[in-house]
PDB file of C-alpha atoms in Angstrom:
ATOM      1  CA  UNK A   1      -1.604 353.486 130.522  1.00 65.00           C
ATOM      2  CA  UNK A   2      -1.698 350.476 127.443  1.00 60.00           C
ATOM      3  CA  UNK A   3      -4.846 349.339 126.343  1.00 69.00           C
ATOM      4  CA  UNK A   4      -6.035 345.817 127.405  1.00 68.00           C
ATOM      5  CA  UNK A   5      -6.121 345.178 123.462  1.00 68.00           C
ATOM      6  CA  UNK A   6      -2.722 346.407 122.693  1.00 69.00           C
ATOM      7  CA  UNK A   7      -1.747 344.219 125.933  1.00 69.00           C
ATOM      8  CA  UNK A   8      -3.549 340.913 124.323  1.00 69.00           C
ATOM      9  CA  UNK A   9      -2.254 341.348 120.719  1.00 71.00           C
ATOM     10  CA  UNK A  10       1.151 341.833 121.617  1.00 68.00           C
ATOM     11  CA  UNK A  11       1.034 338.833 123.781  1.00 69.00           C
ATOM     12  CA  UNK A  12      -0.809 336.267 120.838  1.00 71.00           C
ATOM     13  CA  UNK A  13       1.238 338.104 118.839  1.00 72.00           C
ATOM     14  CA  UNK A  14       4.361 336.608 120.079  1.00 73.00           C
ATOM     15  CA  UNK A  15       6.516 333.565 117.866  1.00 76.00           C
ATOM     16  CA  UNK A  16       4.655 330.304 118.774  1.00 77.00           C
ATOM     17  CA  UNK A  17       1.988 331.600 121.307  1.00 83.00           C
ATOM     18  CA  UNK A  18      -0.744 331.021 119.022  1.00 82.00           C
ATOM     19  CA  UNK A  19       0.768 327.504 117.750  1.00 83.00           C
ATOM     20  CA  UNK A  20       1.117 326.817 121.621  1.00 87.00           C
ATOM     21  CA  UNK A  21      -3.051 327.768 122.012  1.00 87.00           C
ATOM     22  CA  UNK A  22      -3.867 326.048 118.816  1.00 86.00           C
ATOM     23  CA  UNK A  23      -2.287 322.979 119.923  1.00 87.00           C
ATOM     24  CA  UNK A  24      -3.544 323.154 123.151  1.00 91.00           C
ATOM     25  CA  UNK A  25      -6.799 323.460 122.086  1.00 89.00           C
ATOM     26  CA  UNK A  26      -6.965 320.365 119.223  1.00 87.00           C
ATOM     27  CA  UNK A  27      -5.193 318.224 121.604  1.00 84.00           C
ATOM     28  CA  UNK A  28      -5.388 316.144 124.392  1.00 76.00           C
ATOM     29  CA  UNK A  29      -1.729 315.173 125.622  1.00 77.00           C
ATOM     30  CA  UNK A  30      -0.044 318.967 126.078  1.00 88.00           C
ATOM     31  CA  UNK A  31       1.850 318.064 128.658  1.00 92.00           C
ATOM     32  CA  UNK A  32       5.243 320.034 128.058  1.00 94.00           C
ATOM     33  CA  UNK A  33       7.302 317.627 126.253  1.00 93.00           C
ATOM     34  CA  UNK A  34       4.766 316.530 124.019  1.00 92.00           C
ATOM     35  CA  UNK A  35       4.257 320.208 123.280  1.00 92.00           C
ATOM     36  CA  UNK A  36       8.369 320.517 123.031  1.00 92.00           C
ATOM     37  CA  UNK A  37       7.802 317.337 119.939  1.00 89.00           C
ATOM     38  CA  UNK A  38       5.125 319.434 118.498  1.00 85.00           C
ATOM     39  CA  UNK A  39       7.109 322.967 117.768  1.00 82.00           C
ATOM     40  CA  UNK A  40       9.530 324.463 115.995  1.00 82.00           C
ATOM     41  CA  UNK A  41      10.756 325.902 119.565  1.00 87.00           C
ATOM     42  CA  UNK A  42      13.613 325.314 121.761  1.00 92.00           C
ATOM     43  CA  UNK A  43      12.635 324.456 125.426  1.00 95.00           C
ATOM     44  CA  UNK A  44      13.648 327.610 127.305  1.00 95.00           C
ATOM     45  CA  UNK A  45      11.376 329.475 124.762  1.00 93.00           C
ATOM     46  CA  UNK A  46       8.287 326.945 124.833  1.00 94.00           C
ATOM     47  CA  UNK A  47       9.057 327.164 128.940  1.00 94.00           C
ATOM     48  CA  UNK A  48       8.805 331.247 128.306  1.00 94.00           C
ATOM     49  CA  UNK A  49       5.835 331.370 125.897  1.00 92.00           C
ATOM     50  CA  UNK A  50       3.674 329.028 128.473  1.00 94.00           C
ATOM     51  CA  UNK A  51       4.449 330.445 131.220  1.00 94.00           C
ATOM     52  CA  UNK A  52       3.363 334.028 129.855  1.00 92.00           C
ATOM     53  CA  UNK A  53       0.324 332.690 128.047  1.00 92.00           C
ATOM     54  CA  UNK A  54      -1.026 330.956 131.917  1.00 94.00           C
ATOM     55  CA  UNK A  55      -0.134 333.661 133.249  1.00 92.00           C
ATOM     56  CA  UNK A  56      -2.305 335.556 131.117  1.00 89.00           C
ATOM     57  CA  UNK A  57      -5.366 333.426 131.651  1.00 91.00           C
ATOM     58  CA  UNK A  58      -5.242 331.979 128.363  1.00 91.00           C
ATOM     59  CA  UNK A  59      -4.112 328.473 129.592  1.00 94.00           C
ATOM     60  CA  UNK A  60      -3.330 326.156 132.674  1.00 95.00           C
ATOM     61  CA  UNK A  61      -1.907 323.086 134.492  1.00 94.00           C
ATOM     62  CA  UNK A  62      -4.557 320.074 134.880  1.00 92.00           C
ATOM     63  CA  UNK A  63      -3.348 317.748 138.020  1.00 90.00           C
ATOM     64  CA  UNK A  64      -1.623 315.556 135.478  1.00 89.00           C
ATOM     65  CA  UNK A  65       0.817 318.236 134.298  1.00 90.00           C
ATOM     66  CA  UNK A  66      -1.153 318.668 130.785  1.00 93.00           C
ATOM     67  CA  UNK A  67      -1.574 322.051 129.942  1.00 95.00           C
ATOM     68  CA  UNK A  68      -5.122 322.853 128.817  1.00 94.00           C
ATOM     69  CA  UNK A  69      -7.107 325.999 126.943  1.00 93.00           C
ATOM     70  CA  UNK A  70      -9.207 328.106 129.869  1.00 94.00           C
ATOM     71  CA  UNK A  71     -12.823 329.124 129.282  1.00 95.00           C
ATOM     72  CA  UNK A  72     -11.076 332.668 128.037  1.00 90.00           C
ATOM     73  CA  UNK A  73      -8.471 330.850 125.857  1.00 90.00           C
ATOM     74  CA  UNK A  74     -11.828 329.552 124.028  1.00 90.00           C
ATOM     75  CA  UNK A  75     -13.217 332.514 123.986  1.00 89.00           C
ATOM     76  CA  UNK A  76     -10.320 334.032 122.513  1.00 86.00           C
ATOM     77  CA  UNK A  77     -11.023 331.393 119.449  1.00 83.00           C
ATOM     78  CA  UNK A  78     -13.671 332.876 118.432  1.00 84.00           C
ATOM     79  CA  UNK A  79     -12.208 336.276 117.280  1.00 83.00           C
ATOM     80  CA  UNK A  80      -9.943 333.782 115.342  1.00 79.00           C
ATOM     81  CA  UNK A  81     -12.465 332.512 113.601  1.00 80.00           C
ATOM     82  CA  UNK A  82     -14.085 336.500 113.016  1.00 83.00           C
ATOM     83  CA  UNK A  83     -10.640 336.798 112.007  1.00 78.00           C
ATOM     84  CA  UNK A  84     -10.403 333.998 109.406  1.00 77.00           C
ATOM     85  CA  UNK A  85     -13.784 335.044 108.340  1.00 81.00           C
ATOM     86  CA  UNK A  86     -12.633 338.256 107.737  1.00 82.00           C
ATOM     87  CA  UNK A  87      -9.283 336.994 106.182  1.00 77.00           C
ATOM     88  CA  UNK A  88     -11.476 334.550 103.670  1.00 76.00           C
ATOM     89  CA  UNK A  89     -13.887 337.557 102.810  1.00 80.00           C
ATOM     90  CA  UNK A  90     -10.958 340.306 101.838  1.00 80.00           C
ATOM     91  CA  UNK A  91      -8.599 337.872 100.475  1.00 73.00           C
ATOM     92  CA  UNK A  92      -5.744 339.361  97.979  1.00 63.00           C
ATOM     93  CA  UNK A  93      -3.938 336.524  96.705  1.00 56.00           C
ATOM     94  CA  UNK A  94      -7.124 334.304  95.254  1.00 54.00           C
ATOM     95  CA  UNK A  95      -4.084 331.445  94.839  1.00 53.00           C
ATOM     96  CA  UNK A  96      -4.072 331.342  98.419  1.00 54.00           C
ATOM     97  CA  UNK A  97      -5.781 328.222 100.087  1.00 54.00           C
ATOM     98  CA  UNK A  98      -7.910 328.901 103.589  1.00 52.00           C
ATOM     99  CA  UNK A  99      -7.513 324.231 104.088  1.00 62.00           C
ATOM    100  CA  UNK A 100      -4.147 325.023 105.533  1.00 62.00           C
ATOM    101  CA  UNK A 101      -1.731 325.030 108.487  1.00 65.00           C
ATOM    102  CA  UNK A 102      -0.366 328.191 108.523  1.00 65.00           C
ATOM    103  CA  UNK A 103       3.164 327.952 108.356  1.00 62.00           C
ATOM    104  CA  UNK A 104       3.589 331.162 110.873  1.00 58.00           C
ATOM    105  CA  UNK A 105       1.172 330.680 113.754  1.00 57.00           C
ATOM    106  CA  UNK A 106       0.404 327.049 112.867  1.00 59.00           C
ATOM    107  CA  UNK A 107      -3.202 327.790 113.445  1.00 60.00           C
ATOM    108  CA  UNK A 108      -5.397 325.681 110.925  1.00 59.00           C
ATOM    109  CA  UNK A 109      -6.794 327.731 108.476  1.00 58.00           C
ATOM    110  CA  UNK A 110     -10.249 326.064 106.642  1.00 56.00           C
ATOM    111  CA  UNK A 111     -12.681 328.359 105.663  1.00 49.00           C
TER     112      UNK A 111
END
């Protein structure tokens, strides 16, 4: 048996998962093709990640076929905000800015 924390971190730690969640959370036009244009991924990988996030309840499709964040996805960003506060407090790289978009996960970091 694997705990729910490990499973959640495993899913959300996969390449482009955080980027997609952030993109869907911040934008209204989240149709597949728009997400593909905004990402640095292939259609196949994008499709896989969207299906995983949808299957796990972080996103869903609305009647216009746009992806939207679910209440579960919104709650997840409370954890992200806490992690950002932790990073700002314990940042060991004083030259690193917390006022930029992360090049790895796509989150906009703002202290």
